[in-house]
XYZ file of C-alpha atoms in Angstrom:
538
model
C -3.254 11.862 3.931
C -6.246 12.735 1.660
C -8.524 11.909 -1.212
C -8.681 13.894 -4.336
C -10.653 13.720 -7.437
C -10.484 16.191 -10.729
C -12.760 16.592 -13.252
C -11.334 18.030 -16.045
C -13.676 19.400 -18.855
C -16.778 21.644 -18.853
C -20.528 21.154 -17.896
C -20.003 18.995 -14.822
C -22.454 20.080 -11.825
C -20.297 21.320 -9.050
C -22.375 20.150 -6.556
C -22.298 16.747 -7.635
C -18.720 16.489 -7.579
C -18.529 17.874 -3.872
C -21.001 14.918 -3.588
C -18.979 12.443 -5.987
C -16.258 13.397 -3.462
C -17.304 13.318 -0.516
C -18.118 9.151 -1.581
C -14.150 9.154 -0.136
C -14.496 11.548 2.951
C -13.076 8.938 4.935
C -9.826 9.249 3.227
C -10.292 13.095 4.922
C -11.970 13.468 7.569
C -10.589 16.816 8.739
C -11.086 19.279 5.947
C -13.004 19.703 2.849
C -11.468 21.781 -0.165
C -12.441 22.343 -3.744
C -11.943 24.644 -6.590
C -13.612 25.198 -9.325
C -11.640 26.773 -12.326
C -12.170 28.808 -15.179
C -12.171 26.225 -17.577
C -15.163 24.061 -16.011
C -13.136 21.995 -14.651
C -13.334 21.261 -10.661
C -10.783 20.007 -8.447
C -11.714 18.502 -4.572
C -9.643 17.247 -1.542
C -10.425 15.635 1.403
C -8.016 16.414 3.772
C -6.223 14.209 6.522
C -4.367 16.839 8.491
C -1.032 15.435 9.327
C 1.740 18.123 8.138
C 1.163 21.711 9.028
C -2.382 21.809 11.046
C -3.288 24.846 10.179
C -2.491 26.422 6.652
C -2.239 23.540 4.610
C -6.082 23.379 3.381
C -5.739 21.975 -0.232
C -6.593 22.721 -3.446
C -3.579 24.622 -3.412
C -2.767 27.740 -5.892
C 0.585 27.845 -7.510
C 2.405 31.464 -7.808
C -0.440 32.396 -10.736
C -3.400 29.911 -12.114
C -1.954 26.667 -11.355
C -4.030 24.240 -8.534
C -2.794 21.351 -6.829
C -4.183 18.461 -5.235
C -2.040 15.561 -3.564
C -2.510 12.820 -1.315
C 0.698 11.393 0.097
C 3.758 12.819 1.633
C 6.856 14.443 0.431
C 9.952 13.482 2.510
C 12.547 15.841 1.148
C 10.110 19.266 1.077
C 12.434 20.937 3.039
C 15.384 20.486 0.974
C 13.405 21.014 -2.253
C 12.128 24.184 -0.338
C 15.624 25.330 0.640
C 17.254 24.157 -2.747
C 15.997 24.043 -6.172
C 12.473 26.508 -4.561
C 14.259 28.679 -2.709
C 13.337 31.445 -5.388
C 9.481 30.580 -4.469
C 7.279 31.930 -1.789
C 4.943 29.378 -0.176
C 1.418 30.060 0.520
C 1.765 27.363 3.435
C 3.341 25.258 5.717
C 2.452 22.229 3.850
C 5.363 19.450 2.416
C 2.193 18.700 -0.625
C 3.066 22.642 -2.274
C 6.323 21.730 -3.075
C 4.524 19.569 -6.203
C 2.773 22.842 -7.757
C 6.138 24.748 -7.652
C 8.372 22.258 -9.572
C 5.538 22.127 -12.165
C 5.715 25.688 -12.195
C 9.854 25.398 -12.604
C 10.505 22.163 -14.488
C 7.179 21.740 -16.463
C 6.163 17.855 -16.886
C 9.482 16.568 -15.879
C 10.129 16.346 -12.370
C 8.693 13.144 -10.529
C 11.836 11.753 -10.458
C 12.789 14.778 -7.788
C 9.908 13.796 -5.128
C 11.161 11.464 -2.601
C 7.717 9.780 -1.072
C 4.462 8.315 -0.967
C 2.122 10.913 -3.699
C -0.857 10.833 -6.285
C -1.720 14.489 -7.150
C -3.333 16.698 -10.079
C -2.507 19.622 -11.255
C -4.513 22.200 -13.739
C -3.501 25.294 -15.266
C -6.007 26.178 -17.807
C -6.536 23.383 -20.509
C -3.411 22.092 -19.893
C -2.780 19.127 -16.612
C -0.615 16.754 -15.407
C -1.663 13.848 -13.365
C 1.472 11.675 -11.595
C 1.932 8.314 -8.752
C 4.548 7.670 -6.577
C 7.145 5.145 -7.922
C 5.533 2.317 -6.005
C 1.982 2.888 -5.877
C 1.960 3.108 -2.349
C -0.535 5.963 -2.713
C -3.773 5.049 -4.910
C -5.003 6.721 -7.985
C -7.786 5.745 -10.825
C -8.748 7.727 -14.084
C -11.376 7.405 -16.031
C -13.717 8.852 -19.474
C -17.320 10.080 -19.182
C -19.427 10.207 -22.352
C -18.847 13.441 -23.196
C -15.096 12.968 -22.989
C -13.811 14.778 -19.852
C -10.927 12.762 -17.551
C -11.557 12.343 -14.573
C -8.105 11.114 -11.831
C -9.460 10.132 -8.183
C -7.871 8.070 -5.359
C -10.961 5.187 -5.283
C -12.356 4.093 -7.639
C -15.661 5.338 -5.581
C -16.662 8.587 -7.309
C -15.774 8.054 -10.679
C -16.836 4.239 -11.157
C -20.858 5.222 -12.005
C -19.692 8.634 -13.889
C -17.373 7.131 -16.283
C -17.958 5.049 -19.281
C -14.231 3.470 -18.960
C -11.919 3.898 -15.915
C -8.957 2.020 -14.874
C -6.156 2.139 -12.542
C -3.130 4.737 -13.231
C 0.256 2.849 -13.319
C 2.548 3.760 -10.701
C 5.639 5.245 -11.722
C 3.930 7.641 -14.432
C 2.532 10.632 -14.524
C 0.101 11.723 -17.469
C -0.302 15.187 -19.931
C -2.683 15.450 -22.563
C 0.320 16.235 -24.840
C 2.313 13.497 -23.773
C -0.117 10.227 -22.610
C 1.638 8.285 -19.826
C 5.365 8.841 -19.606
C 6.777 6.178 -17.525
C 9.798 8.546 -15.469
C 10.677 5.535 -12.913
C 12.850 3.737 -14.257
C 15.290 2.098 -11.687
C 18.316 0.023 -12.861
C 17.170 -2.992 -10.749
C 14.218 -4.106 -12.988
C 16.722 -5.169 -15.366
C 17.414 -8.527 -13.826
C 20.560 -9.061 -14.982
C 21.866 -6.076 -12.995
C 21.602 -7.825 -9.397
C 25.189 -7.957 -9.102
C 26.288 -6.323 -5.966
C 27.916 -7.760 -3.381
C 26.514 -8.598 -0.082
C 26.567 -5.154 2.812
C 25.093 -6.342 5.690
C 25.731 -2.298 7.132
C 23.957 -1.083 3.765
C 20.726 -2.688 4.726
C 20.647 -1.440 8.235
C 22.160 2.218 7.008
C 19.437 2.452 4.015
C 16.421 0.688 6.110
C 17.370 3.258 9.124
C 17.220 6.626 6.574
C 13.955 5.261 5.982
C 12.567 5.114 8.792
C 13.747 8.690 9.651
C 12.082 10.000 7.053
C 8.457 8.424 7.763
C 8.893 9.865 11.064
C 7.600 12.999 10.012
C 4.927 14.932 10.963
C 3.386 17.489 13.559
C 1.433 14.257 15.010
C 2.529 10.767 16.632
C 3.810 8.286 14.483
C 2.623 4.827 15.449
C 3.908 1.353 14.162
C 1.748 -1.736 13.227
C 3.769 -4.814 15.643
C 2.301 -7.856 14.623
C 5.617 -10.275 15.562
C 6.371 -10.751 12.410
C 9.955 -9.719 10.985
C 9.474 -6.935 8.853
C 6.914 -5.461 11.286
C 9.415 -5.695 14.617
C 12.728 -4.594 12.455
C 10.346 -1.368 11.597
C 9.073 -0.564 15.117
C 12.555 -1.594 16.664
C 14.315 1.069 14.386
C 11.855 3.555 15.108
C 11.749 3.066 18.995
C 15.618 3.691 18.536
C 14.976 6.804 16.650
C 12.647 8.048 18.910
C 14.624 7.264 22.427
C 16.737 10.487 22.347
C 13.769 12.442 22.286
C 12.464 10.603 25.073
C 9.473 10.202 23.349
C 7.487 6.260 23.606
C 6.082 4.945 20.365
C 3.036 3.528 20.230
C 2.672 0.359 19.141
C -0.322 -1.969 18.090
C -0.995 -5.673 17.316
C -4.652 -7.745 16.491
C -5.526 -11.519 16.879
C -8.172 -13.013 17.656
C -7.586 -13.538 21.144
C -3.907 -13.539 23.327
C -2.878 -16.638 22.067
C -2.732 -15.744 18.286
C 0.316 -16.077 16.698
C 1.357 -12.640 16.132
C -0.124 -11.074 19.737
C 1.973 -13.658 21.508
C 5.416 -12.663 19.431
C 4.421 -8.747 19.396
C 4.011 -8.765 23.363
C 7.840 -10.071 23.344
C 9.029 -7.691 20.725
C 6.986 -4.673 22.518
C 8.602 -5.370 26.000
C 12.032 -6.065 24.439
C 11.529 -2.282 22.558
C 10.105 -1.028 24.983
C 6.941 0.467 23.220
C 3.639 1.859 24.497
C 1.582 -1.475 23.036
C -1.955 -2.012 22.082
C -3.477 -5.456 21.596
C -7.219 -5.509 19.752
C -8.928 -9.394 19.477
C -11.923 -9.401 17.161
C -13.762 -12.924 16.842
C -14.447 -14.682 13.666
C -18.162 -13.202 13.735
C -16.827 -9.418 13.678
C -15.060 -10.073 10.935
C -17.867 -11.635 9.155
C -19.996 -8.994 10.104
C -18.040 -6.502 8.378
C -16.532 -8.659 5.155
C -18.695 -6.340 2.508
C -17.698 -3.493 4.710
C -14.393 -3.968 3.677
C -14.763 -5.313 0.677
C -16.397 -1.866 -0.206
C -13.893 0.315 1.252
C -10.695 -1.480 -0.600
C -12.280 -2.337 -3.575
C -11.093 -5.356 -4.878
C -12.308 -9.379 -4.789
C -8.948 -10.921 -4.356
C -9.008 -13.198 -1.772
C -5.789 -12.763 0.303
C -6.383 -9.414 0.160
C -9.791 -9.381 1.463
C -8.784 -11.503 4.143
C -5.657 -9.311 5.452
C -7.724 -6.543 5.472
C -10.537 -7.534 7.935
C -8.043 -7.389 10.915
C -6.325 -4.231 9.710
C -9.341 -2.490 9.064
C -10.928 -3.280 13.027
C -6.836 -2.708 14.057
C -6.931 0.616 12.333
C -10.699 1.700 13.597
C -9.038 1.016 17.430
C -5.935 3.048 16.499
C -7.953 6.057 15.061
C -9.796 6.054 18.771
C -5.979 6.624 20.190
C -5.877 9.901 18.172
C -2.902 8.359 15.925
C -3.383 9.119 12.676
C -0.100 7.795 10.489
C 1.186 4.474 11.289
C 4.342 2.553 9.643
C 3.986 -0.984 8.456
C 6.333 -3.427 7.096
C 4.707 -4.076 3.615
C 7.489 -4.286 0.388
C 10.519 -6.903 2.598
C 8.728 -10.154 1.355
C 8.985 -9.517 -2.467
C 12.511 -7.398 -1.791
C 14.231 -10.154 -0.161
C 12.318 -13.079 -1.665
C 10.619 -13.723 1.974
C 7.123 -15.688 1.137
C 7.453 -19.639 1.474
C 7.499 -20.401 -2.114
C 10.048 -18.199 -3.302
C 12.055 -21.827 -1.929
C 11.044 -23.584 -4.717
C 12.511 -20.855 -7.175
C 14.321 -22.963 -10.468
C 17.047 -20.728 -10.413
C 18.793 -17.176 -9.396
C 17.180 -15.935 -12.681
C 13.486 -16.977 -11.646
C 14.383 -16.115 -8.336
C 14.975 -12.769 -9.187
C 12.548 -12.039 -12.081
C 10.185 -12.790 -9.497
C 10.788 -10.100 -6.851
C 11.032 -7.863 -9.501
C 7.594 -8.950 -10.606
C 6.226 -8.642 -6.925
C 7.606 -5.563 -6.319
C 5.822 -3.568 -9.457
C 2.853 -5.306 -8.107
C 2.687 -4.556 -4.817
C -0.067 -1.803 -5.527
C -2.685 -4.548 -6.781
C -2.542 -6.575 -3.389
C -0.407 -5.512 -0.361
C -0.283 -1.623 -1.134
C -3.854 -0.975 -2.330
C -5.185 -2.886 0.964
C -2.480 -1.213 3.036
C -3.794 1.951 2.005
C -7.351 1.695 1.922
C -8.406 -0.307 4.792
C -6.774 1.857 7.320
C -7.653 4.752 5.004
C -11.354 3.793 5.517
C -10.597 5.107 9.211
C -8.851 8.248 8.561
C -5.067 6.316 9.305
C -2.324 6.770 6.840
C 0.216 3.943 5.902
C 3.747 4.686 5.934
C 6.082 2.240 4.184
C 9.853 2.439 4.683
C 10.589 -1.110 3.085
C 9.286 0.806 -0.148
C 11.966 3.776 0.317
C 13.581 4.262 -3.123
C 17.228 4.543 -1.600
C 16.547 1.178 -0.054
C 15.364 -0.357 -3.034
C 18.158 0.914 -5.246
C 20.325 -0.448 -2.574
C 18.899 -4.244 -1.753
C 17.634 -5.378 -4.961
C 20.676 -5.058 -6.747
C 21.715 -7.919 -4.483
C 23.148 -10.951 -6.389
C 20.290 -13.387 -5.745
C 22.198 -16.359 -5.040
C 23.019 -14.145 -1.750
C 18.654 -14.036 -0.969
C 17.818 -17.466 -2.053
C 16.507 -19.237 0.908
C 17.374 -22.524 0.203
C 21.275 -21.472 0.385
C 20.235 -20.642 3.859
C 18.943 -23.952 4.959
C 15.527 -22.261 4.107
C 15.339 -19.181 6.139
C 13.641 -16.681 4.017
C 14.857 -13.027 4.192
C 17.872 -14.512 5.771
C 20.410 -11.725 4.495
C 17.644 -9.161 6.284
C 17.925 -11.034 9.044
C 21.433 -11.535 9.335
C 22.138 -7.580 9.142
C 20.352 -7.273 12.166
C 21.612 -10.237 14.394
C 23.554 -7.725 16.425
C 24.327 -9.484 19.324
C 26.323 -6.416 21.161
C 23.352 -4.055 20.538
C 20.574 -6.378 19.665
C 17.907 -4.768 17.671
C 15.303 -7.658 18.765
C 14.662 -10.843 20.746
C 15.856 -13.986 19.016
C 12.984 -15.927 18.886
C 11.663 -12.404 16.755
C 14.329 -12.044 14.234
C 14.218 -15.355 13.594
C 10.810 -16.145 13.386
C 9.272 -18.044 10.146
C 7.376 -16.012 7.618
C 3.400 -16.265 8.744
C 1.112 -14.048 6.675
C -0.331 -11.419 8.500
C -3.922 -13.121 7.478
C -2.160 -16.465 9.551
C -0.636 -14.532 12.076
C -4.010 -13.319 13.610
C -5.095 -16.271 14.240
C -5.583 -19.964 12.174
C -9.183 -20.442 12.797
C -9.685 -17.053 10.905
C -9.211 -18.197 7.801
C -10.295 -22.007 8.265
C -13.407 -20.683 9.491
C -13.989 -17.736 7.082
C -13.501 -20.183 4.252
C -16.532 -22.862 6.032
C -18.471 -19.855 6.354
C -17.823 -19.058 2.873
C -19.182 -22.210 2.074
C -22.731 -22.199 3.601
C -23.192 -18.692 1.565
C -22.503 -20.095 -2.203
C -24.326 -23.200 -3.509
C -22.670 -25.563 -5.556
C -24.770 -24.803 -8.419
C -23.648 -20.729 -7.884
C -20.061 -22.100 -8.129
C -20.695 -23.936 -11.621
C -22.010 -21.412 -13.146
C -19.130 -18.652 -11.706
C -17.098 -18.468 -15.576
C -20.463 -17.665 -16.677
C -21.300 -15.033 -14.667
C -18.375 -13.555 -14.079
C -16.268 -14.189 -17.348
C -13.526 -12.041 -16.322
C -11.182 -13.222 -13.481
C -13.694 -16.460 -12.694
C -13.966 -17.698 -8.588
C -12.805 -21.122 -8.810
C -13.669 -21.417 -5.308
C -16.573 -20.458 -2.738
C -14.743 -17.906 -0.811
C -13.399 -16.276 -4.166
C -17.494 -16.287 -5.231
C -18.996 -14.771 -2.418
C -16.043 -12.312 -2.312
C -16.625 -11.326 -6.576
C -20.365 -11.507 -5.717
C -20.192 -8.679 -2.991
C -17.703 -6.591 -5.078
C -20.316 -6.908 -8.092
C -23.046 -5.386 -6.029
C -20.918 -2.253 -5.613
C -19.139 -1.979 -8.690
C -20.972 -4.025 -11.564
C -18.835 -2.493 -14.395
C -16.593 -4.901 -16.254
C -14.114 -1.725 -15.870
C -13.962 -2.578 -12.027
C -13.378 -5.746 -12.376
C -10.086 -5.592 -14.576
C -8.940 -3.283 -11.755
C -8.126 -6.229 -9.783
C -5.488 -8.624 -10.209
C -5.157 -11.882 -8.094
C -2.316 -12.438 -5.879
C -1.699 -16.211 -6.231
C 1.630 -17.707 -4.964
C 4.201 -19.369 -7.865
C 6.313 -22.826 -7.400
C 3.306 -24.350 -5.411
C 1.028 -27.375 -5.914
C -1.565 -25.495 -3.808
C -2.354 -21.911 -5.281
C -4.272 -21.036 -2.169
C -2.381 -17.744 -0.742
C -2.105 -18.621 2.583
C 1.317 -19.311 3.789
C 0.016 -22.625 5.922
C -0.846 -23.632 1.741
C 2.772 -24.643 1.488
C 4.443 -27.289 3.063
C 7.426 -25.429 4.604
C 5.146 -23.740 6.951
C 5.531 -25.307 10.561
C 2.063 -25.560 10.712
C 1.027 -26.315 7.059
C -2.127 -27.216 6.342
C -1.956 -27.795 2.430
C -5.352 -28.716 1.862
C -6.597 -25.498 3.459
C -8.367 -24.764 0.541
C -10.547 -27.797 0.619
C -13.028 -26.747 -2.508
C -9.841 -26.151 -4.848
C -7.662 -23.760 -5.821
C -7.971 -20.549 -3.324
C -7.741 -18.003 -5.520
């Protein structure tokens, strides 16, 4: 929805916050807001205009000398609005001023009472409170200057040359100067000994549904990314249901690198089937090396499966930006939920098994979430992610594990998912869709992407770079070519050792070959376990 950034303190230029800001514009390319308060301390937005068009220019003013900036959404505005804010008067239209009022009522405690996707910062006076969604769906950074003032913004881009020390906030927390970083999500499912609920094949569709619903919102079309993968299809199969009362068509899109790719094949089948208005973008192997420190720029980070997911959704989101869409849903969170990647088959036990979707689902925000967010961010396209609804959460990962593992299934991952929505009598999708094998989305677009992005990667880095890689970069060290070039590009924007620590690698568990590609285990149908030829991919 936006980008904001607060400096809090005195004797920071104004104008070269506005310009420290506008470093993110593409986060916002509809409006720019900022306020500067009596303090000294400034507050800027950049506004994506998706929830009342009009009146809902941010920074926004509480009832007296409170400001607000958010970047997100808030699915249950209304209610809070009719219920516990009925006693308020709204300046706007806007489901972000809800956040400035129950500061205004409940003081520092009231995260828990947002339901949806938020970062935000508010100031009254010397005193602030800075807060993340549950999830990290939404990104947020903070960071010191010499002189001591704080400084919260959604990328790392404006603050990472202004600050001595920055670092990225946890999600779940929000942060006071009189109380540090209270930790206020705190669900009972991260205790793994409390997966003990039985199977409800009707919970997951009821819960997964509600979600849906509520990412519908907005006073724009909602699109759906359709790659032909499971999680993807379920989402834009629910939402064309949603939708077909109204008579209203969703849009849907896929990317590959040509018609044949793995995922446009599937998504044409699933977009007929659903009966969706569909898009399919190819890109070639070239595009996407033209525009690798492009993107490694925009989503700020070296990890590798990252970068190399977010090459096609970056060109997939520039194409759905030109359709005048400007929220889409995605199916990000249902792999480390239901235990869906390849090697959760080679879990020891229910315990591990579990442990580790816990695990992967507090650190969605390093890999899937952050590169969710910011490469269709970097083209003015918001991310919507009803796998990561808290209801649904609450609901399927209390699941006794033993009812996920794959290898109870004959090695179907997500098999429980799956099953709740084999509905033969009102089939939510094509066979061949539901039950398709897990293929990362980096796969999905095509094989020779990665094959040939990693040769590529190859004729860039010398052998000699690669030996001396722990020395130069002593913190997370490439071990391969791809993961060099990758850290050398993300140096050359952001050289501090802070940025660097932002990052943490996503490298599969269980698994001879740590390369992150699903074709690096040997489940895949198509496996190619030596994929990463010059050693471990990571």
């Amino acid at each position: 929805m936006s980008g904001i950034l607060a400096v809090i303190g005195k004797g920071k230029d104004p104008q070269l916050v506005r310009e420290l800001s506008k470093r993110m514009s593409h986060r916002g390319p509809d409006e720019r807001g900022y306020q500067i308060l009596e303090n000294g301390s400034i507050i800027c937005h950049e506004s994506l205009s998706i929830i009342d068009l009009n009146s809902g220019k941010q920074p926004i003013q509480g009832t007296k000398n409170a400001w607000m900036a958010h970047d997100g959404e808030i699915y249950n505005y209304q209610e809070l609005k009719n219920g516990l804010l009925k006693e308020y008067t709204f300046r706007t239209k806007s489901d972000s001023e809800v956040i400035v009022h129950l500061y205004e009522e409940f003081g520092y405690d009231f995260c828990n009472k947002l339901d949806g996707d938020f970062a935000f910062v508010i100031i009254e006076g010397d005193d602030y409170i800075a807060g993340r969604d549950p999830l990290g769906v939404k990104p947020l950074y903070y960071g010191l200057d010499e002189r001591g003032r704080i400084y919260f913004s959604s990328e790392m881009k404006p603050i990472a040359d202004q600050c001595k020390t920055f670092s990225t906030f946890p999600p779940g927390h929000y942060y006071t100067p009189k109380t540090g970083f209270v930790k206020y999500y705190q669900p009972e499912y991260e205790d793994y000994e409390k997966a003990s609920h039985d199977l409800e094949l009707s919970l997951i569709r009821e819960t997964l549904t509600e979600a849906v619903r509520k990412r519908l919102m907005g006073d724009l079309p909602v699109g759906v990314l359709l790659s032909g993968g499971l999680d993807s299809s379920l989402i834009s199969s629910i939402a064309a249901r949603l939708l077909a009362g109204s008579g209203k068509k969703i849009q849907s899109f896929s990317i590959g690198l040509n018609a044949d790719a793995p995922d446009n094949k599937i998504a044409r089948k699933a977009a007929e089937f659903l009966g969706t208005e569909h898009h399919e973008i190819h890109f070639s192997v070239q595009e996407g090396i033209e525009v690798l420190e492009k993107i490694i720029q925009n989503i700020e980070t070296y990890d590798v499966i990252s970068v190399r997911a977010s090459v096609p959704m970056f060109i997939l989101s520039k194409a759905i930006a030109e359709k005048g869409i400007k929220a889409i849903l995605s199916g990000e969170g249902a792999d480390e939920i239901f235990g869906g990647h390849l090697y959760f088959r080679n879990a020891p036990s229910t315990e591990g098994f579990q442990k580790e979707t816990i695990e992967r689902v507090q650190k969605l925000f390093t890999a899937d979430l952050l590169r969710a967010d910011k490469s269709t961010m970097a083209n003015g396209i918001e991310t919507r992610v009803p796998f990561l609804d808290k209801d649904f959460l609450d609901a399927n990962m209390l699941i006794k594990p033993e009812e996920k593992q794959p290898k109870t299934y004959d090695g179907i991952e997500k098999y429980i998912l799956r099953k709740a929505f084999d509905t033969p009598e009102n089939p939510y999708l094509p066979t061949e869709v539901l039950w398709r094998q897990k293929e990362q989305f980096s796969d999905g677009v095509g094989y020779n992407w990665i094959d040939e992005l990693i040769a590529y990667c190859a004729t860039q880095v010398t052998d000699q770079q690669l030996e001396g890689a722990n020395a130069e970069f002593p913190y997370n060290s490439p071990t391969t070519k791809e993961a060099y070039l990758y850290r050398s590009i993300f140096h050359k924007h952001y050289p501090q050792v802070s940025a660097a620590q932002t990052v943490r690698k996503w490298i599969p568990k269980w698994q001879e070959n740590q390369d992150p590609s699903g074709r690096a285990n040997a489940a895949h149908l198509k496996a190619d376990v030596k994929i990463a030829k010059s050693g471990v991919g990571v």
